[in-house]
mmCIF file of the N, C-alpha and C atoms, coordinates in Angstrom:
data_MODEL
# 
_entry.id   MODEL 
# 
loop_
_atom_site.group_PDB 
_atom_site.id 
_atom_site.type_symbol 
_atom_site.label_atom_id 
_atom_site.label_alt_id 
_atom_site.label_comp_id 
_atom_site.label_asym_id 
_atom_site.label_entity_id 
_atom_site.label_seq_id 
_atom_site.pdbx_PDB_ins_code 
_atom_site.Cartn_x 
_atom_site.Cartn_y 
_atom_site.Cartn_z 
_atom_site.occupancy 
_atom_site.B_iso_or_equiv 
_atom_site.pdbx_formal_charge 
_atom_site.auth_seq_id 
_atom_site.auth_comp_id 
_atom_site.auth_asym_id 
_atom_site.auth_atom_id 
_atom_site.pdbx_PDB_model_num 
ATOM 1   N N  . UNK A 1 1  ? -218.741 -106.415 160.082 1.00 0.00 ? 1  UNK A N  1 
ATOM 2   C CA . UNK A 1 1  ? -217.749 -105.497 159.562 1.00 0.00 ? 1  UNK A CA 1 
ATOM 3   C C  . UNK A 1 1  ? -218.388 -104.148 159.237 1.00 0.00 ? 1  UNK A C  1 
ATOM 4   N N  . UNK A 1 2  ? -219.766 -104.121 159.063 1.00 0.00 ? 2  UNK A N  1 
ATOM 5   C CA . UNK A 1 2  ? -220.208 -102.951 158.130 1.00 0.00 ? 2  UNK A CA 1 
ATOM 6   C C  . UNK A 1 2  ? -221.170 -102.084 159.191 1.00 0.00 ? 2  UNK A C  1 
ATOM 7   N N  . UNK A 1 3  ? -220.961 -103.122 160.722 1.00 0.00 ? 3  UNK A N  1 
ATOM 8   C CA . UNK A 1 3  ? -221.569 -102.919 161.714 1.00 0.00 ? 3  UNK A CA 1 
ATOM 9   C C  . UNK A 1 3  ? -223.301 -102.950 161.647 1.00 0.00 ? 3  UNK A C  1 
ATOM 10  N N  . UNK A 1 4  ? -224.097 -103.934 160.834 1.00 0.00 ? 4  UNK A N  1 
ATOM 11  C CA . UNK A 1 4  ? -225.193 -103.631 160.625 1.00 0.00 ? 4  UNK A CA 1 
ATOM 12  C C  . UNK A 1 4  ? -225.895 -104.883 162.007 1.00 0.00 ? 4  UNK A C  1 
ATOM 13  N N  . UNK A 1 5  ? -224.996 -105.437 162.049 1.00 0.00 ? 5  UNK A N  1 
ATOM 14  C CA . UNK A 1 5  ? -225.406 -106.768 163.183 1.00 0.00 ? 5  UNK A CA 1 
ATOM 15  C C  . UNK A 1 5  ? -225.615 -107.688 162.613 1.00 0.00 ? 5  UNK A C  1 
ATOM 16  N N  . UNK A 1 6  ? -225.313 -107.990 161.631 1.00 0.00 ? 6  UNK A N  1 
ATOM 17  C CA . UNK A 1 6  ? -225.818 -109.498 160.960 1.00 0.00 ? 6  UNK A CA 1 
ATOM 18  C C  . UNK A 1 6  ? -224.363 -109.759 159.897 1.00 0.00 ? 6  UNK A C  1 
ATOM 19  N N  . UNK A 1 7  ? -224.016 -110.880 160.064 1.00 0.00 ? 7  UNK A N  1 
ATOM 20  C CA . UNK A 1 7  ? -222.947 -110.798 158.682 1.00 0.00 ? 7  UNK A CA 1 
ATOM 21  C C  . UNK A 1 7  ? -223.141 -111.699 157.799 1.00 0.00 ? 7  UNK A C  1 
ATOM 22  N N  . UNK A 1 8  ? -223.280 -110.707 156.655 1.00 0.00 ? 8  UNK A N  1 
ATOM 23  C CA . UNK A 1 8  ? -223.531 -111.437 155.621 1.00 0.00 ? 8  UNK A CA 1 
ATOM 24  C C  . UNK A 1 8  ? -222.667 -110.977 154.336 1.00 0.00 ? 8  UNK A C  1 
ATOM 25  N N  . UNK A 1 9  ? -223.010 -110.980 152.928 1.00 0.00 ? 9  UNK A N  1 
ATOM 26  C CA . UNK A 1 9  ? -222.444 -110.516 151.704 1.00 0.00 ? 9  UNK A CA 1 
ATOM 27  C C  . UNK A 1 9  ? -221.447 -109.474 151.802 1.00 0.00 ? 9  UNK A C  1 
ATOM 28  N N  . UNK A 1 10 ? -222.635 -108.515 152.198 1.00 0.00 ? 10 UNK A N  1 
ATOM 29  C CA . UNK A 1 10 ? -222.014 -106.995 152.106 1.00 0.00 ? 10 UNK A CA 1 
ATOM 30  C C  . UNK A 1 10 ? -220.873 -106.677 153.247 1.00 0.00 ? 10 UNK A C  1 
ATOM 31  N N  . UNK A 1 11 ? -220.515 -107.583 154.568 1.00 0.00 ? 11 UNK A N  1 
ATOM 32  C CA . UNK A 1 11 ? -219.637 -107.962 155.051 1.00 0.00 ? 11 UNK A CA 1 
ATOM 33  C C  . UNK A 1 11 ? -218.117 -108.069 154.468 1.00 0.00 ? 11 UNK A C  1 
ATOM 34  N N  . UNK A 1 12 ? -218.492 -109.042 153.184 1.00 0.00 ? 12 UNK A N  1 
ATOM 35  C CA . UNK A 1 12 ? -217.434 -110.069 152.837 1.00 0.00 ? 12 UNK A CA 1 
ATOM 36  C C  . UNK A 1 12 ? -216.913 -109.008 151.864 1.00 0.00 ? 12 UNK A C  1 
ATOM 37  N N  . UNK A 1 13 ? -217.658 -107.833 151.139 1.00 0.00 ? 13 UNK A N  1 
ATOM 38  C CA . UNK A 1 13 ? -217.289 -106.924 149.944 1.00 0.00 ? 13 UNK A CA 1 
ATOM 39  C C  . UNK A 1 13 ? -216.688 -105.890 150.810 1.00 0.00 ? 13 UNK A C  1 
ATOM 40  N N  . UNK A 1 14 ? -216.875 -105.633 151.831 1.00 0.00 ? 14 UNK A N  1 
ATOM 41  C CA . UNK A 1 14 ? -216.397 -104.772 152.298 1.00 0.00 ? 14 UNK A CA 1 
ATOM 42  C C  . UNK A 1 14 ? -214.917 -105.029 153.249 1.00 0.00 ? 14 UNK A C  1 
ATOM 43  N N  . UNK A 1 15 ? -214.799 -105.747 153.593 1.00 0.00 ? 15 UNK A N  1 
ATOM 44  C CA . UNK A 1 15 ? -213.127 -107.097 154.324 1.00 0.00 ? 15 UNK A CA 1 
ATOM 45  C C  . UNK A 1 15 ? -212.724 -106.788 152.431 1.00 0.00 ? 15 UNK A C  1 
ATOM 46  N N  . UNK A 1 16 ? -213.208 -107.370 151.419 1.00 0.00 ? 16 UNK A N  1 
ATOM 47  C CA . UNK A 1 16 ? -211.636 -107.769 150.639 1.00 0.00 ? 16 UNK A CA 1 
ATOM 48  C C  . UNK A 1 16 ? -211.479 -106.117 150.066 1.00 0.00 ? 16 UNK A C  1 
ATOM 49  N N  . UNK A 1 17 ? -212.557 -105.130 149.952 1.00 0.00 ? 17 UNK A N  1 
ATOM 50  C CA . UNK A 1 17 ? -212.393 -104.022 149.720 1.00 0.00 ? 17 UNK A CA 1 
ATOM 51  C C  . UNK A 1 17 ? -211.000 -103.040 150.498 1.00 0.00 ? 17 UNK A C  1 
ATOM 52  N N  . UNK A 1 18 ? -210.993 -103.673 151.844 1.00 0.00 ? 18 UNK A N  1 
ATOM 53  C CA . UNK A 1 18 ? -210.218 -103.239 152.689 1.00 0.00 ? 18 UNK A CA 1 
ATOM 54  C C  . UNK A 1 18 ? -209.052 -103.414 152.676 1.00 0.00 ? 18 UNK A C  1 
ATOM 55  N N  . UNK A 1 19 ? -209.006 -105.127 152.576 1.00 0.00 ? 19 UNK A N  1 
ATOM 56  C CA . UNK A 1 19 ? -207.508 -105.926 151.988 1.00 0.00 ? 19 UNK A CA 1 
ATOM 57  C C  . UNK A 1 19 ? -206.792 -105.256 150.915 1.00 0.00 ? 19 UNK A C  1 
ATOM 58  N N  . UNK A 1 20 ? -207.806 -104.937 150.364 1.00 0.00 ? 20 UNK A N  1 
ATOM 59  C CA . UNK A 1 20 ? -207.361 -104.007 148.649 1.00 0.00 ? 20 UNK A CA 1 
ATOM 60  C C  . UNK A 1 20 ? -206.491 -102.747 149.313 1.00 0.00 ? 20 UNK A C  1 
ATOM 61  N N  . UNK A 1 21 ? -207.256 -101.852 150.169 1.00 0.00 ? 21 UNK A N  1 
ATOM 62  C CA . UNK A 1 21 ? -206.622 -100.831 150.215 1.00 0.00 ? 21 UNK A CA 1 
ATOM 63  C C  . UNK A 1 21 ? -207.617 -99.993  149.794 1.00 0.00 ? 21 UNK A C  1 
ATOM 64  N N  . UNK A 1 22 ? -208.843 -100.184 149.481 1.00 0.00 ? 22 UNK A N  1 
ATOM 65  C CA . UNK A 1 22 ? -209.715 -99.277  148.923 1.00 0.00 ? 22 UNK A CA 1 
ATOM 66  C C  . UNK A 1 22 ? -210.552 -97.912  149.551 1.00 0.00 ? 22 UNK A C  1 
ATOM 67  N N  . UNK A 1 23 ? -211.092 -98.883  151.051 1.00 0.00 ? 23 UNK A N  1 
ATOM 68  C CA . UNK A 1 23 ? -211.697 -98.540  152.456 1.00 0.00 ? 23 UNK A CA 1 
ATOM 69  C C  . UNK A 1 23 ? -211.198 -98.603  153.228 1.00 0.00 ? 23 UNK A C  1 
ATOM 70  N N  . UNK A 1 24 ? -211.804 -97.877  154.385 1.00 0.00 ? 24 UNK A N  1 
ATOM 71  C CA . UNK A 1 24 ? -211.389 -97.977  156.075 1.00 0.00 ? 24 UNK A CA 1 
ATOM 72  C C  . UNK A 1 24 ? -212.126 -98.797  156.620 1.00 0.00 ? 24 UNK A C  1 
ATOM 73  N N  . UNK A 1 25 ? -211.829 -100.005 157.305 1.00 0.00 ? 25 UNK A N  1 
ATOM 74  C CA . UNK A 1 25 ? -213.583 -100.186 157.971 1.00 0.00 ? 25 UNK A CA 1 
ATOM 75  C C  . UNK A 1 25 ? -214.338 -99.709  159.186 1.00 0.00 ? 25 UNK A C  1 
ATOM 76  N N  . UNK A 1 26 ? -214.988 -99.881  159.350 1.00 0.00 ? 26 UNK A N  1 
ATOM 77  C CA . UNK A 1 26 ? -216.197 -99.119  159.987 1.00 0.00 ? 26 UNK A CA 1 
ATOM 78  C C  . UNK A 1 26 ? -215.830 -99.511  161.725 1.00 0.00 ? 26 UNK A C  1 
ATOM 79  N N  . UNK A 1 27 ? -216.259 -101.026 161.832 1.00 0.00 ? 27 UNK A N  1 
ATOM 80  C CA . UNK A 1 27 ? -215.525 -101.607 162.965 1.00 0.00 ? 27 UNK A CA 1 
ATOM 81  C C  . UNK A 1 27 ? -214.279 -102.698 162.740 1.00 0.00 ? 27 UNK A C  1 
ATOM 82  N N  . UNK A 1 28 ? -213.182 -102.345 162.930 1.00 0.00 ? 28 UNK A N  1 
ATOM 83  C CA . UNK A 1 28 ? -212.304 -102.993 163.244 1.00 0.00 ? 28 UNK A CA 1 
ATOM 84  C C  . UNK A 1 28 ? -212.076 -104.395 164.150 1.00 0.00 ? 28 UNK A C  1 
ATOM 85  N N  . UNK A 1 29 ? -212.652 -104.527 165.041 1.00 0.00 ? 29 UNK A N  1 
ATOM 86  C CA . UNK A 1 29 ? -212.999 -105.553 166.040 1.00 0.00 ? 29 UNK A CA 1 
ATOM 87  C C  . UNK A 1 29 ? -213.524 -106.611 165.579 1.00 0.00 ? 29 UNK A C  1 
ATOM 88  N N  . UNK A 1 30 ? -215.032 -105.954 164.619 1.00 0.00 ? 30 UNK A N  1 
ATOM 89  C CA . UNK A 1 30 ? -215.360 -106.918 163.909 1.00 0.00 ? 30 UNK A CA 1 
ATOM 90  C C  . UNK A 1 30 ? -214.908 -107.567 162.820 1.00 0.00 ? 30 UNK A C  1 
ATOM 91  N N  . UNK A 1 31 ? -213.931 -106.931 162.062 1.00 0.00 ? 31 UNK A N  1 
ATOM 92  C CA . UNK A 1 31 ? -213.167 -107.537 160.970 1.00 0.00 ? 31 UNK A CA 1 
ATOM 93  C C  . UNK A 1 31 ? -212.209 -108.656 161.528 1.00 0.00 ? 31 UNK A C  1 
ATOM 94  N N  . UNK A 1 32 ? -212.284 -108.657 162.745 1.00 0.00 ? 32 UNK A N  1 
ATOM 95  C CA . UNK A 1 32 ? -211.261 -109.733 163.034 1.00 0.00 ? 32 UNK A CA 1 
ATOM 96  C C  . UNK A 1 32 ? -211.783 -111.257 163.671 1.00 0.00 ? 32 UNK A C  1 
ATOM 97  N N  . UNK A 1 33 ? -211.707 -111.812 162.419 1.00 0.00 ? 33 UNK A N  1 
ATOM 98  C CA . UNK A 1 33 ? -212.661 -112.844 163.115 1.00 0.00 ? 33 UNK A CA 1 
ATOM 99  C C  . UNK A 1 33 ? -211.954 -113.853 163.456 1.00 0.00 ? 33 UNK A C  1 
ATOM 100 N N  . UNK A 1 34 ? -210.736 -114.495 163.481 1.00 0.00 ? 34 UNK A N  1 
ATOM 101 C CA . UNK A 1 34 ? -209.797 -115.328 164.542 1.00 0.00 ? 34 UNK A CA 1 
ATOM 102 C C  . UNK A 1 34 ? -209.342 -114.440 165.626 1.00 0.00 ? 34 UNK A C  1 
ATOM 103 N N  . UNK A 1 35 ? -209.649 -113.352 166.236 1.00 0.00 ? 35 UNK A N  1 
ATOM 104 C CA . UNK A 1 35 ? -209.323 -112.969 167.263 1.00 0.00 ? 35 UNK A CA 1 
ATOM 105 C C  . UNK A 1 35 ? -207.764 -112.575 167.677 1.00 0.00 ? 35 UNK A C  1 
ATOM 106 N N  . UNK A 1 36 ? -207.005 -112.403 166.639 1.00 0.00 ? 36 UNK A N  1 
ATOM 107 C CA . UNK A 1 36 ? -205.619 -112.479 166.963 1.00 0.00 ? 36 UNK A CA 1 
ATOM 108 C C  . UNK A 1 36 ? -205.077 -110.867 167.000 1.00 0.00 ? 36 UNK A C  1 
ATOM 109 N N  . UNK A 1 37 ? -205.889 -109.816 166.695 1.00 0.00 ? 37 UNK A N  1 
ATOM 110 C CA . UNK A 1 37 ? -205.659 -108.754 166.704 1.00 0.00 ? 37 UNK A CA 1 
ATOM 111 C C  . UNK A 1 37 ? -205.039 -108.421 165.234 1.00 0.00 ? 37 UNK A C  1 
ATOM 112 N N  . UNK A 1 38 ? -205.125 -108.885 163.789 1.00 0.00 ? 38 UNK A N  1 
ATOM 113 C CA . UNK A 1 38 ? -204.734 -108.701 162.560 1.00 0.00 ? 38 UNK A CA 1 
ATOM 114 C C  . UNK A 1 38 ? -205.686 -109.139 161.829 1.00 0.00 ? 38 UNK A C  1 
ATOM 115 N N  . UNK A 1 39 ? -206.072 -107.832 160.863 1.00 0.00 ? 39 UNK A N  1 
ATOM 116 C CA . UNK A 1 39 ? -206.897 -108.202 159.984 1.00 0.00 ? 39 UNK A CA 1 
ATOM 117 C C  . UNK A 1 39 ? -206.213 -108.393 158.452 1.00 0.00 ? 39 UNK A C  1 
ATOM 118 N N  . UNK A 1 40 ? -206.422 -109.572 158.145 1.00 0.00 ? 40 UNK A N  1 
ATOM 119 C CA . UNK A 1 40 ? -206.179 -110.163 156.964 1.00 0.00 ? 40 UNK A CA 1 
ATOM 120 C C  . UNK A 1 40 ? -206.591 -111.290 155.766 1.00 0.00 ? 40 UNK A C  1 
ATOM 121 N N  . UNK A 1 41 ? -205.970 -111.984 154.856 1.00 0.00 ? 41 UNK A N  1 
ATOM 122 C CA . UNK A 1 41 ? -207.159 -112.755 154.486 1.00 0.00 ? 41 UNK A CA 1 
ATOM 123 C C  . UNK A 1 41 ? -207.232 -113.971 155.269 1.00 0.00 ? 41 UNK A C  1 
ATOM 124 N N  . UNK A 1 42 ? -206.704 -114.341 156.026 1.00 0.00 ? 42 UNK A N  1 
ATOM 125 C CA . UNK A 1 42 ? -207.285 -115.616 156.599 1.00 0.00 ? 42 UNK A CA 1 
ATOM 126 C C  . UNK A 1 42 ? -208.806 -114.907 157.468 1.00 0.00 ? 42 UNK A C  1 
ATOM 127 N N  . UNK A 1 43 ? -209.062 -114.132 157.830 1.00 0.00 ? 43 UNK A N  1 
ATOM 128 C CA . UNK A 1 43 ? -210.191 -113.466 158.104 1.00 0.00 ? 43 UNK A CA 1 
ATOM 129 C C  . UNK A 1 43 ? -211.207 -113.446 157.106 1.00 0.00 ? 43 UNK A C  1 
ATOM 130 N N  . UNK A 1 44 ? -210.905 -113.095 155.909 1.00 0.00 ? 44 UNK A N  1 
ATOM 131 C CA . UNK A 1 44 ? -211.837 -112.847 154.474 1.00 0.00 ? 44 UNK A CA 1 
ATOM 132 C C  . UNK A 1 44 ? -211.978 -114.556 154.569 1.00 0.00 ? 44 UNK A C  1 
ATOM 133 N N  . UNK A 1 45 ? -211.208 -115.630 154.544 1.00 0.00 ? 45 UNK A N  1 
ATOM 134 C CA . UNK A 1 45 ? -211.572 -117.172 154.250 1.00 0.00 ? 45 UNK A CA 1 
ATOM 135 C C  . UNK A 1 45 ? -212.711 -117.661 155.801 1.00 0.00 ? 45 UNK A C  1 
ATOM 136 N N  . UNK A 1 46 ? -212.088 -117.404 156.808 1.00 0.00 ? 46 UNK A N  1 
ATOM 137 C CA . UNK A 1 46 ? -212.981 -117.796 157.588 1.00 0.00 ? 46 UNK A CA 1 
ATOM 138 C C  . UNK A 1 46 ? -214.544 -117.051 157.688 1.00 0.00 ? 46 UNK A C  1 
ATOM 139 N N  . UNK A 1 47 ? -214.406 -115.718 156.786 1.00 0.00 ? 47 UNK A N  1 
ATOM 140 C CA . UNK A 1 47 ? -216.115 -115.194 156.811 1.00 0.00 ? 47 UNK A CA 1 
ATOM 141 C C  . UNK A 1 47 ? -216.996 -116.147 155.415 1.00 0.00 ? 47 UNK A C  1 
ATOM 142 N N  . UNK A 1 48 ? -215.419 -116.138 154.720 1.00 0.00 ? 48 UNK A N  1 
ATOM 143 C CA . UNK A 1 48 ? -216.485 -116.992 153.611 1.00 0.00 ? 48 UNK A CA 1 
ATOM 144 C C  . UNK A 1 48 ? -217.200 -118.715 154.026 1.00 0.00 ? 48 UNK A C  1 
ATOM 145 N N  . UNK A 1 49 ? -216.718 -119.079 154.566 1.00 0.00 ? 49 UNK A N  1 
ATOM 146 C CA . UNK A 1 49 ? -216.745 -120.678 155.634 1.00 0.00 ? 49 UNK A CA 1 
ATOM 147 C C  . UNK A 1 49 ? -218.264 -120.323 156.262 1.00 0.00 ? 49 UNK A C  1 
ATOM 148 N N  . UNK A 1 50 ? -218.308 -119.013 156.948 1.00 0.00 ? 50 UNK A N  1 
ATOM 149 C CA . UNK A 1 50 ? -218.932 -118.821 158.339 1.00 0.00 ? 50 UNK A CA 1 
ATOM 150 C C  . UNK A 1 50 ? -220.529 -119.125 157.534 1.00 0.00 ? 50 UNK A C  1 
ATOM 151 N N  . UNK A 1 51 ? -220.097 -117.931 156.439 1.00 0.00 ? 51 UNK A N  1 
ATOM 152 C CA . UNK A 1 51 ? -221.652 -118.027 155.679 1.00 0.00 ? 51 UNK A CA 1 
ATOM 153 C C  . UNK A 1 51 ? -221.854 -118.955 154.958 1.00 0.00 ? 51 UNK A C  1 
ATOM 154 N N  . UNK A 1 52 ? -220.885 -120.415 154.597 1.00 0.00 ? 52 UNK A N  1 
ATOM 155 C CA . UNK A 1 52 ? -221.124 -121.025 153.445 1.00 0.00 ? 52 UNK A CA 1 
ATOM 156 C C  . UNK A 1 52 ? -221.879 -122.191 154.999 1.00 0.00 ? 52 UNK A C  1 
ATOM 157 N N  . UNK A 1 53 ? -221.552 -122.051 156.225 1.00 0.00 ? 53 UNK A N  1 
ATOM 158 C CA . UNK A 1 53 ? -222.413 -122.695 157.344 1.00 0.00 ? 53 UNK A CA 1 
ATOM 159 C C  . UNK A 1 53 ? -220.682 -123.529 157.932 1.00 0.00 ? 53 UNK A C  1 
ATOM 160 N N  . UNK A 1 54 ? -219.775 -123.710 157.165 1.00 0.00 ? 54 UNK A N  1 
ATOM 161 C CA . UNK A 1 54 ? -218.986 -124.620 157.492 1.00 0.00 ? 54 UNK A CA 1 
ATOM 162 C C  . UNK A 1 54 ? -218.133 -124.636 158.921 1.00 0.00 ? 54 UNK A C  1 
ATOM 163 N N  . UNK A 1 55 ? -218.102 -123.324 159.166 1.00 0.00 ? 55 UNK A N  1 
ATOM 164 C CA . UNK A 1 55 ? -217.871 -122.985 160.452 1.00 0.00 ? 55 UNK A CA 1 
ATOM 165 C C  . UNK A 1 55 ? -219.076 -122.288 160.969 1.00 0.00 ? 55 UNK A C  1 
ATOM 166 N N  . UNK A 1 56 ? -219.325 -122.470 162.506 1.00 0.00 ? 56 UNK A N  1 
ATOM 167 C CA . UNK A 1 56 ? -220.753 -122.173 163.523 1.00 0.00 ? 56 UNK A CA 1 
ATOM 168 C C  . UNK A 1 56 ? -220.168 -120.964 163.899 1.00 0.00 ? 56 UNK A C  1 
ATOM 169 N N  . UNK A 1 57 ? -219.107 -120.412 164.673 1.00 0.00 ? 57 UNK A N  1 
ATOM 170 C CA . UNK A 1 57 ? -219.169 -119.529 165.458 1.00 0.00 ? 57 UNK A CA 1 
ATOM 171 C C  . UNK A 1 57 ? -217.783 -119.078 164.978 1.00 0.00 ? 57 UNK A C  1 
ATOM 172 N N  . UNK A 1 58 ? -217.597 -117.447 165.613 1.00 0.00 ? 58 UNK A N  1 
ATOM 173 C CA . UNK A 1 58 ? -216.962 -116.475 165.145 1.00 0.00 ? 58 UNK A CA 1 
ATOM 174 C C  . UNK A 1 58 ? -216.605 -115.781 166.438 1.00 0.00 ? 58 UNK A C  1 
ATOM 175 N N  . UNK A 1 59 ? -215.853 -115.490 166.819 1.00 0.00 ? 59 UNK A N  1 
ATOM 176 C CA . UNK A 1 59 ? -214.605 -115.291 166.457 1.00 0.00 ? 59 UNK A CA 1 
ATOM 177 C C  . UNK A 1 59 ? -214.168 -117.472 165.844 1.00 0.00 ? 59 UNK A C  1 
ATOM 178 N N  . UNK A 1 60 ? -213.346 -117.166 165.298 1.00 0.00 ? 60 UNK A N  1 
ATOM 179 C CA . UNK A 1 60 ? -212.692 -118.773 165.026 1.00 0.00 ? 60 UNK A CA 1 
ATOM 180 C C  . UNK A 1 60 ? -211.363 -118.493 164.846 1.00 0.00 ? 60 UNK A C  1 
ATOM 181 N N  . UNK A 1 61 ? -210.527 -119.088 166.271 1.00 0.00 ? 61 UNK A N  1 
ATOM 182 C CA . UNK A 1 61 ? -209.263 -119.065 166.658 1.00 0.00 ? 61 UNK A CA 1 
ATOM 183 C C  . UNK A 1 61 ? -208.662 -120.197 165.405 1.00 0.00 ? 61 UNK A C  1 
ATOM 184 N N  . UNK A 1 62 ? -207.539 -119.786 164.542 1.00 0.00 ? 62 UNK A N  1 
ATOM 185 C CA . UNK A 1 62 ? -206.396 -120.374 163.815 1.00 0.00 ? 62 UNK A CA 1 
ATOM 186 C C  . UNK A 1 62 ? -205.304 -120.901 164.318 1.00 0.00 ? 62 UNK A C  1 
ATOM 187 N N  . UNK A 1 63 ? -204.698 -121.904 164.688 1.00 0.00 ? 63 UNK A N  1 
ATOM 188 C CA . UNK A 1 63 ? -203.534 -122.308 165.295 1.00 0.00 ? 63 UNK A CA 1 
ATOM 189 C C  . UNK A 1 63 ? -202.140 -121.536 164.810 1.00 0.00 ? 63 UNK A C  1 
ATOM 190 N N  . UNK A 1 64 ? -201.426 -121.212 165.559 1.00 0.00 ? 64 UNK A N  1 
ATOM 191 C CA . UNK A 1 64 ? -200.545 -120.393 165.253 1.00 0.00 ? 64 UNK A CA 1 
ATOM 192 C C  . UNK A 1 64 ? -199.109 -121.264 164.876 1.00 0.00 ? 64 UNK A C  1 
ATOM 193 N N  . UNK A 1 65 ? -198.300 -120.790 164.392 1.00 0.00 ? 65 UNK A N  1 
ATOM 194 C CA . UNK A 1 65 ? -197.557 -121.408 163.871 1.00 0.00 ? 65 UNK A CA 1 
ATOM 195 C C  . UNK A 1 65 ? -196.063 -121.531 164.693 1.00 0.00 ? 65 UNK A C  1 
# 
């Protein structure tokens, strides 16, 4: 998200910063980590997963409803 190449913390402060309304982000593309073209919090839950190890890989497609 913060485009540094690695995602980590400062990732995750900067997604709910955004959600807030606070920031712009930097890369967009990368904020979207189910791939659906909307950044939101199911994005902020799947980065928190990614780093807690529970999910491997990213993008991570959500079943749609």
């Amino acid at each position: 998200v913060n485009n540094d190449g690695t995602v980590s913390m400062s990732d995750q402060v900067a997604l709910n910063k955004y959600l807030a309304g606070m920031i712009e982000l930097v890369n967009y593309e990368a904020a979207d980590l189910t791939g659906n073209g909307i950044i939101n919090v199911v994005d902020a839950k799947i980065m928190v997963k990614y780093q807690a190890m529970q999910i491997d890989r990213l993008p991570y497609p959500v079943p749609t409803e």
